Coordinates of C-alpha atoms in Angstrom, one line a residue:
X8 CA 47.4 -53.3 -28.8
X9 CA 47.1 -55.3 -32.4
X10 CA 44.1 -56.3 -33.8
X11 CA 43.9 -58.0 -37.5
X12 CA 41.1 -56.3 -38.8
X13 CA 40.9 -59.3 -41.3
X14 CA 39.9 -61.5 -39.1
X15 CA 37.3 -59.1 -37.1
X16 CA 36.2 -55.8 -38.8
X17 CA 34.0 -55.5 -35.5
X18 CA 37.0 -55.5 -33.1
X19 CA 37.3 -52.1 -31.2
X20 CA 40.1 -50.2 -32.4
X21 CA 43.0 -49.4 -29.9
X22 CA 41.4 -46.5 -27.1
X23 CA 37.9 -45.6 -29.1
X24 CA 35.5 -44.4 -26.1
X25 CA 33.1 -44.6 -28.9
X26 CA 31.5 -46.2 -31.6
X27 CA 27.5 -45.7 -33.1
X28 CA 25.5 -48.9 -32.5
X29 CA 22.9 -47.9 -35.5
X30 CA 25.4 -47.8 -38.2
X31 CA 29.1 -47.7 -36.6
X32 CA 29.8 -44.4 -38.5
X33 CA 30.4 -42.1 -35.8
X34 CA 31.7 -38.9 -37.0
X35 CA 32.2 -34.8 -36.5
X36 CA 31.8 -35.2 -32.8
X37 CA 30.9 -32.2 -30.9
X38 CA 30.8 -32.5 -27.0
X39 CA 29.0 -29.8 -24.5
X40 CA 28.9 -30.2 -21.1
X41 CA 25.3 -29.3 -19.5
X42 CA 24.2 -29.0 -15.7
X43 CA 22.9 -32.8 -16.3
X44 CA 26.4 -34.3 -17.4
X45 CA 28.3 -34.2 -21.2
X46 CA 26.4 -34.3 -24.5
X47 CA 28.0 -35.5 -27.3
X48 CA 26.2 -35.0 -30.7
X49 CA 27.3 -36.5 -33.9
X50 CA 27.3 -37.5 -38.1
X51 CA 25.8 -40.7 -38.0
X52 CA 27.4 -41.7 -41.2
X53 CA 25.4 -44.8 -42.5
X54 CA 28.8 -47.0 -42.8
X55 CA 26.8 -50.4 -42.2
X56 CA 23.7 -49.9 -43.9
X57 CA 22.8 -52.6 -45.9
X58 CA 21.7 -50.8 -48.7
X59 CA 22.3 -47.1 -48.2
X60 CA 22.6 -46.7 -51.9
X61 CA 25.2 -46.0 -55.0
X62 CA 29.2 -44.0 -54.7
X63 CA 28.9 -42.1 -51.5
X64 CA 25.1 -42.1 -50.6
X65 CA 26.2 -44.0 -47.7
X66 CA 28.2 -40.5 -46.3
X67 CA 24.8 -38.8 -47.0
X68 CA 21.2 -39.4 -45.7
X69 CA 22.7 -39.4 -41.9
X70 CA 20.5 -38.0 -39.0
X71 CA 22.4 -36.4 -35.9
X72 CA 23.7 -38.9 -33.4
X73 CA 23.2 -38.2 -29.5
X74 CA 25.4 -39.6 -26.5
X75 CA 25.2 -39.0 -22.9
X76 CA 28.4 -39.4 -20.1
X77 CA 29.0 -38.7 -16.4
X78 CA 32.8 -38.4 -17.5
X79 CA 32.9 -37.7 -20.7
X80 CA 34.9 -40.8 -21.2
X81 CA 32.2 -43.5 -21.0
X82 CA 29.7 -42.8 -23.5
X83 CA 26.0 -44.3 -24.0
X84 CA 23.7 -44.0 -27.5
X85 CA 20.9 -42.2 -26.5
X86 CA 18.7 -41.7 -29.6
X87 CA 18.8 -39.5 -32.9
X88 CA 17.8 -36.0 -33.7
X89 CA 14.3 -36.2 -36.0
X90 CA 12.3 -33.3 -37.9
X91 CA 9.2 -32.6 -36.5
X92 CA 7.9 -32.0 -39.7
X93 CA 8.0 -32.4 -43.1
X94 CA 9.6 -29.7 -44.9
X95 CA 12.0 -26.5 -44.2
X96 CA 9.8 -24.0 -42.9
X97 CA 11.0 -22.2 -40.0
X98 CA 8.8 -23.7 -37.5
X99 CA 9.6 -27.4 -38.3
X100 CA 12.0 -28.6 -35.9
X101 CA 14.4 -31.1 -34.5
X102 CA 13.0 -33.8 -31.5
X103 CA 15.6 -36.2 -29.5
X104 CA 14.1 -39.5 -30.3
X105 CA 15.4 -42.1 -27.9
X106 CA 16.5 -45.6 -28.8
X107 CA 14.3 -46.6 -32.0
X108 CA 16.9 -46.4 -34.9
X109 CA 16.8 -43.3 -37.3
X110 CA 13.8 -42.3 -39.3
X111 CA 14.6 -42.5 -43.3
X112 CA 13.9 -39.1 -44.3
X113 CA 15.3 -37.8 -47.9
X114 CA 17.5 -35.0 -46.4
X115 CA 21.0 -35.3 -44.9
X116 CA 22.3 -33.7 -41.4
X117 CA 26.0 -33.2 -41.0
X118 CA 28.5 -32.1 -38.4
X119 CA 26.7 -30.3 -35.8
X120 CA 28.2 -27.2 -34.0
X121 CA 26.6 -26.9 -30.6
X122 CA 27.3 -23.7 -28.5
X123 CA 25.3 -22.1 -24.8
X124 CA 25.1 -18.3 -26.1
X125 CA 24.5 -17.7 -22.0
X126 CA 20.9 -17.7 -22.1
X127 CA 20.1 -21.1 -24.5
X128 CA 22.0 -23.6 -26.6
X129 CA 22.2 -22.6 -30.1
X130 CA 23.3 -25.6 -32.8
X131 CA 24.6 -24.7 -36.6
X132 CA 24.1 -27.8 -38.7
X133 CA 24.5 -28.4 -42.1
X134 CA 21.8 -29.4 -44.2
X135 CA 21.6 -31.2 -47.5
X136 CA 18.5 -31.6 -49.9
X137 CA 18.1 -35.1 -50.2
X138 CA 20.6 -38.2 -50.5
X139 CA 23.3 -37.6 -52.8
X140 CA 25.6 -40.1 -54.5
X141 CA 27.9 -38.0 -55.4
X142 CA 30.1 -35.1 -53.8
X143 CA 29.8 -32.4 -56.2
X144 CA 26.6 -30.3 -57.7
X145 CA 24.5 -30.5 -54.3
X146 CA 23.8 -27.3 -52.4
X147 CA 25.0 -27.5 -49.0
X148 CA 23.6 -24.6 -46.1
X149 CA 24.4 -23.9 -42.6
X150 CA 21.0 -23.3 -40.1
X151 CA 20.9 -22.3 -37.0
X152 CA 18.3 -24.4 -34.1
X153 CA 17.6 -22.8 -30.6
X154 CA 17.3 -25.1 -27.4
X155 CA 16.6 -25.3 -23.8
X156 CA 17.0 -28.6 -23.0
X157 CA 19.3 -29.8 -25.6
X158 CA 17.2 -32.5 -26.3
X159 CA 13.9 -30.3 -28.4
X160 CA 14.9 -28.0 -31.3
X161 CA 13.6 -25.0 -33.1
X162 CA 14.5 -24.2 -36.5
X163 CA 15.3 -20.5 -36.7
X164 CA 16.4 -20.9 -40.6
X165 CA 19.7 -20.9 -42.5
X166 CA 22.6 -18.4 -42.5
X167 CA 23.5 -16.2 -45.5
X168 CA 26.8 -17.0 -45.8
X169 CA 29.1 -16.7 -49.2
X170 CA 28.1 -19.5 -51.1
X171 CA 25.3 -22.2 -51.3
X172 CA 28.5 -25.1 -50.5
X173 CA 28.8 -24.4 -46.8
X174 CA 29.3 -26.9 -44.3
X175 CA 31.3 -27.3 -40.6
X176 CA 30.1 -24.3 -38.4
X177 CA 32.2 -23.8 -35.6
X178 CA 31.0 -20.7 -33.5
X179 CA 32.7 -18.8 -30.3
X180 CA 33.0 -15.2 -28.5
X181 CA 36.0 -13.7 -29.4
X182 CA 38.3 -11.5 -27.3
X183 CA 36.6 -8.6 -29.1
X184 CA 33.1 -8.9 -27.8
X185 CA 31.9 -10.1 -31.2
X186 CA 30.7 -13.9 -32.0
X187 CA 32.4 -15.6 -35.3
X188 CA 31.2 -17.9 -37.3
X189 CA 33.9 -20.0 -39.3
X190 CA 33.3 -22.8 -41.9
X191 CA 34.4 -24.7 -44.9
X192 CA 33.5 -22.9 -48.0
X193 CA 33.9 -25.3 -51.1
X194 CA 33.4 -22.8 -53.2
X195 CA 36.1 -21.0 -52.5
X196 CA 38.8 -24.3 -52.7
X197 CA 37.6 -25.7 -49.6
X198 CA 39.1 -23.2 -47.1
X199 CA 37.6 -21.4 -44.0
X200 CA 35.6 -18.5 -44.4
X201 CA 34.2 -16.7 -41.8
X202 CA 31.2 -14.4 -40.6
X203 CA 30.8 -12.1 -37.5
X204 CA 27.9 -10.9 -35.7
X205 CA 27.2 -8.6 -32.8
X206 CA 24.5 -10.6 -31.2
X207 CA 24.0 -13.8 -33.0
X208 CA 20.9 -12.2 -34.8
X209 CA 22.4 -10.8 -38.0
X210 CA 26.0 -12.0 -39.5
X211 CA 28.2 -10.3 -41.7
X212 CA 30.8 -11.9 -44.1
X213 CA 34.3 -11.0 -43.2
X214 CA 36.5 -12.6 -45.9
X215 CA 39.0 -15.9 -45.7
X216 CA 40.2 -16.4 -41.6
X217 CA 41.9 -19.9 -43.1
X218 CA 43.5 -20.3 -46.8
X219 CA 45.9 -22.2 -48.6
X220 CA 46.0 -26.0 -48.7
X221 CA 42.5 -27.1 -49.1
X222 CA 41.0 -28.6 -45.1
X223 CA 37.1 -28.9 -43.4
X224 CA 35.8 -28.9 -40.3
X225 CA 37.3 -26.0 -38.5
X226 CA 37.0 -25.7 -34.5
X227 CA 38.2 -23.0 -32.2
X228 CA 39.2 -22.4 -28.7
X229 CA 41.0 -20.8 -26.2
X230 CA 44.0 -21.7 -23.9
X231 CA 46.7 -20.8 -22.1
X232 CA 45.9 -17.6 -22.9
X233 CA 46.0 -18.0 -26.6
X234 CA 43.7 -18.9 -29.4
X235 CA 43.8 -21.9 -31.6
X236 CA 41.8 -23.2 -34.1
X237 CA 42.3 -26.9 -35.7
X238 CA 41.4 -28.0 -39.1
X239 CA 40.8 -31.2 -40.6
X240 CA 43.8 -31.2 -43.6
X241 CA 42.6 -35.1 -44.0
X242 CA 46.3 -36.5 -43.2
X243 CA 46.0 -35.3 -39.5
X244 CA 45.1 -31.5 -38.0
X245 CA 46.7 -28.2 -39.0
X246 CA 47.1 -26.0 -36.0
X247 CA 46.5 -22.0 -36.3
X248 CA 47.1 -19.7 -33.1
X249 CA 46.1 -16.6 -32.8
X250 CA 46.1 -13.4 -29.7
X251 CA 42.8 -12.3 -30.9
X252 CA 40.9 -14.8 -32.6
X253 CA 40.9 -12.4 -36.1
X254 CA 44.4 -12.8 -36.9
X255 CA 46.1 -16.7 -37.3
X256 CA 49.5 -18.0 -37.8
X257 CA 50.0 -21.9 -38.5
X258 CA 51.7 -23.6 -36.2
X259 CA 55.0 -25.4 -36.9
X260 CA 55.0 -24.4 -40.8
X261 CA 52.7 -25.3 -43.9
X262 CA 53.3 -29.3 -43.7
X263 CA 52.5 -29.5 -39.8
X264 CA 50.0 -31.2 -38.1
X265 CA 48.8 -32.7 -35.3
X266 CA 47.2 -36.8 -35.0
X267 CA 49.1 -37.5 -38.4
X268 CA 49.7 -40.7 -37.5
X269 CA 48.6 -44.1 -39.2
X270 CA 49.5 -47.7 -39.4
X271 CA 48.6 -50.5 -40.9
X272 CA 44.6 -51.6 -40.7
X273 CA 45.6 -54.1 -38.0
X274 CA 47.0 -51.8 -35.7
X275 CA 43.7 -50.0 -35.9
X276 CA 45.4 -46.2 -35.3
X277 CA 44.8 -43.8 -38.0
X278 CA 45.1 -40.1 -38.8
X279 CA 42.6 -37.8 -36.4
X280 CA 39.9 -36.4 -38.1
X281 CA 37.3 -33.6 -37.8
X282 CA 36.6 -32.9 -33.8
X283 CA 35.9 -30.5 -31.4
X284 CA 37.4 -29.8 -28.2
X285 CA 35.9 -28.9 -24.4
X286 CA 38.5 -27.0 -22.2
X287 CA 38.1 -28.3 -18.4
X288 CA 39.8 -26.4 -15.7
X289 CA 43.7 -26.4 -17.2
X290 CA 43.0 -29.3 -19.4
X291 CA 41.4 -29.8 -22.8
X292 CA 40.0 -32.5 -24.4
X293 CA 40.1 -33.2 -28.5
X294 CA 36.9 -35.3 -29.7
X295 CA 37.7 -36.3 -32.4
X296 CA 37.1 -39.4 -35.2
X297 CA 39.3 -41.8 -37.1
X298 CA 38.7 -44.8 -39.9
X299 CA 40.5 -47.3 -37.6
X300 CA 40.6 -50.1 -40.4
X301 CA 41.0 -47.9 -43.1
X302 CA 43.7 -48.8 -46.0
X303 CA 44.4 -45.3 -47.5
X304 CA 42.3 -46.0 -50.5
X305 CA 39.7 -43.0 -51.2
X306 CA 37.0 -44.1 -48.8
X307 CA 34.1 -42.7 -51.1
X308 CA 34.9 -45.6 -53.4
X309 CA 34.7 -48.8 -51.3
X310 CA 32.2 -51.2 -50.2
X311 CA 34.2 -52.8 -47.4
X312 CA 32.5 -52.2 -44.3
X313 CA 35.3 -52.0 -42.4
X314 CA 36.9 -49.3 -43.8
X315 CA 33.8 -47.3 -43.7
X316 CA 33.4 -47.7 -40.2
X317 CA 34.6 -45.2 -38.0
X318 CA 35.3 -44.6 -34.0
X319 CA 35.1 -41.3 -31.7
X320 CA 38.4 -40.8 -29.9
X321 CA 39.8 -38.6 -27.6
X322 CA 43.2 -36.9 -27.2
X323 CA 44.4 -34.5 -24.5
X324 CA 45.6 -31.3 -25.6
X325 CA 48.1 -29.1 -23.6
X326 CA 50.6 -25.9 -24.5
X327 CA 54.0 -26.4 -24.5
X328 CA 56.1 -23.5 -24.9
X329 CA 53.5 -21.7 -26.7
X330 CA 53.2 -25.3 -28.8
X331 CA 49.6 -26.8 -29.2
X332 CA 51.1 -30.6 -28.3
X333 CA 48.2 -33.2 -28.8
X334 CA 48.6 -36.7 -27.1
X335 CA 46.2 -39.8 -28.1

């Protein structure tokens, strides 16, 4: 499928199963499937806001996006996720407000990491003090929320974690008995850094799990019978696999990725970005989002709309010879 994005920046790209209808800047999906059907919960970047403000204030000022499915395939906008209160004490909140668009609220929500701990959901977003317009100088923190329903959230209060520039939690139960937290420290070169805990109550910083070649939004998983954890090396997503979820070794060598590849706006296919993935049966499922009409010019510097906008996709994800293969 071609599409000339010159003559419609609205066109869907080729095989999005999703795209925000508030501001059609879908991004950092993370999907959980719930005894009601899939959950998807998401950046909703303000990409078509008609005056979201100078250099990247348009990135910032986002609430959390919320999609339901029967399949996971076909997707519906439910609502967004709104404080219940001014300020950041701990007993302000989040509420799933359905349909109306977003509150405007001078404080940003990004890429929520939404986990069931067994007994409740637990969700580790990142929160920023109001709108910046530029990247650098603006304390970033991970907090943790509680839920029952997945639709009303308490605020338990942020993590101490090794700096104040933390954002992309990614949380799972390793083969140890221990929970780990992983996320992108930027002040540490923007490479993974993760913390463990015993039972999700108190964490404890355990060093670099990820290095080298700076890369965001980690996510990690098991199958097959291995572990594997993606991150977001913006040019597509580095592969790590580990036995025990401690210890990881990138797959196919320093350059190699997986949904590297791009075309030309009007094809519409671009280089996978920051997802997560749900493991079904013997099958597993990469959420994940792209800049469909993007150029490859730096995205925090343009006004066209159409290169702001971005689209949820999905890819299927399967072990080949001990190979994390990814197809679109």
């Amino acid at each position: 499928m071609t599409v000339d994005a010159t003559l419609d920046p609205d066109a869907p790209a080729p095989r999005e199963i999703y795209r925000d209808p508030v501001y059609d800047g879908a991004t950092d999906p993370t999907v959980v499937r719930a005894a009601d059907g899939w959950w998807m919960f998401y950046t909703q970047r303000r990409a078509t806001h008609p005056d979201p403000g100078p250099g990247v204030a348009w990135v910032h000022g986002s609430r959390i996006g919320v999609a339901r499915s029967d399949d996971g395939l076909r997707w519906e906008y439910v609502g967004t996720l709104e404080p219940t209160a001014p300020g950041l004490d701990a007993g302000r909140g989040l509420q799933l407000r359905e349909g109306a668009p977003p509150v405007a609220v001078a404080e940003t929500h990004w890429a929520p990491e939404v986990i069931h701990d067994g007994a409740r959901w637990r969700m580790y977003l990142t929160e920023i003090d109001g709108i910046p317009t530029e990247w650098a100088g603006h304390p970033r923190r991970i907090v943790e929320y509680t839920s029952a329903d997945l639709g009303e959230w308490t605020r338990r209060g942020p993590l101490e974690l090794a700096s104040d520039l933390v954002i992309d939690a990614a949380v799972a139960r390793c083969p140890d008995g221990r929970w780990r937290l992983w996320y992108k420290d930027e002040a540490a070169d923007s490479t993974t850094a993760v913390a463990v805990s015993d039972d999700l109550e108190s964490w404890h910083l355990d060093g670099t799990a990820i290095g080298g070649r700076p890369h965001e939004g980690p996510f990690v998983f098991a199958l097959d019978g291995a572990w594997f954890m993606l991150t977001d090396e913006w040019r597509g997503m580095a592969v790590h696999r580990s036995d025990d979820a401690v210890r990881w070794e990138r797959q196919g060598g320093a350059d190699a990725v997986i949904l590297g590849e791009s075309g030309p706006p009007r094809v519409g296919v671009q280089i996978g970005r920051h997802g997560s993935v749900v493991v079904v049966d013997d099958e597993a499922r990469l959420y994940f989002f792209t800049h469909p009409w993007w150029d490859g010019s730096e995205l925090a510097d343009t006004d066209e709309r159409s290169h702001r906008r971005s689209a949820v996709h999905v890819a299927r994800l399967r072990v080949v010879e001990g190979v994390l293969v990814a197809e679109r």
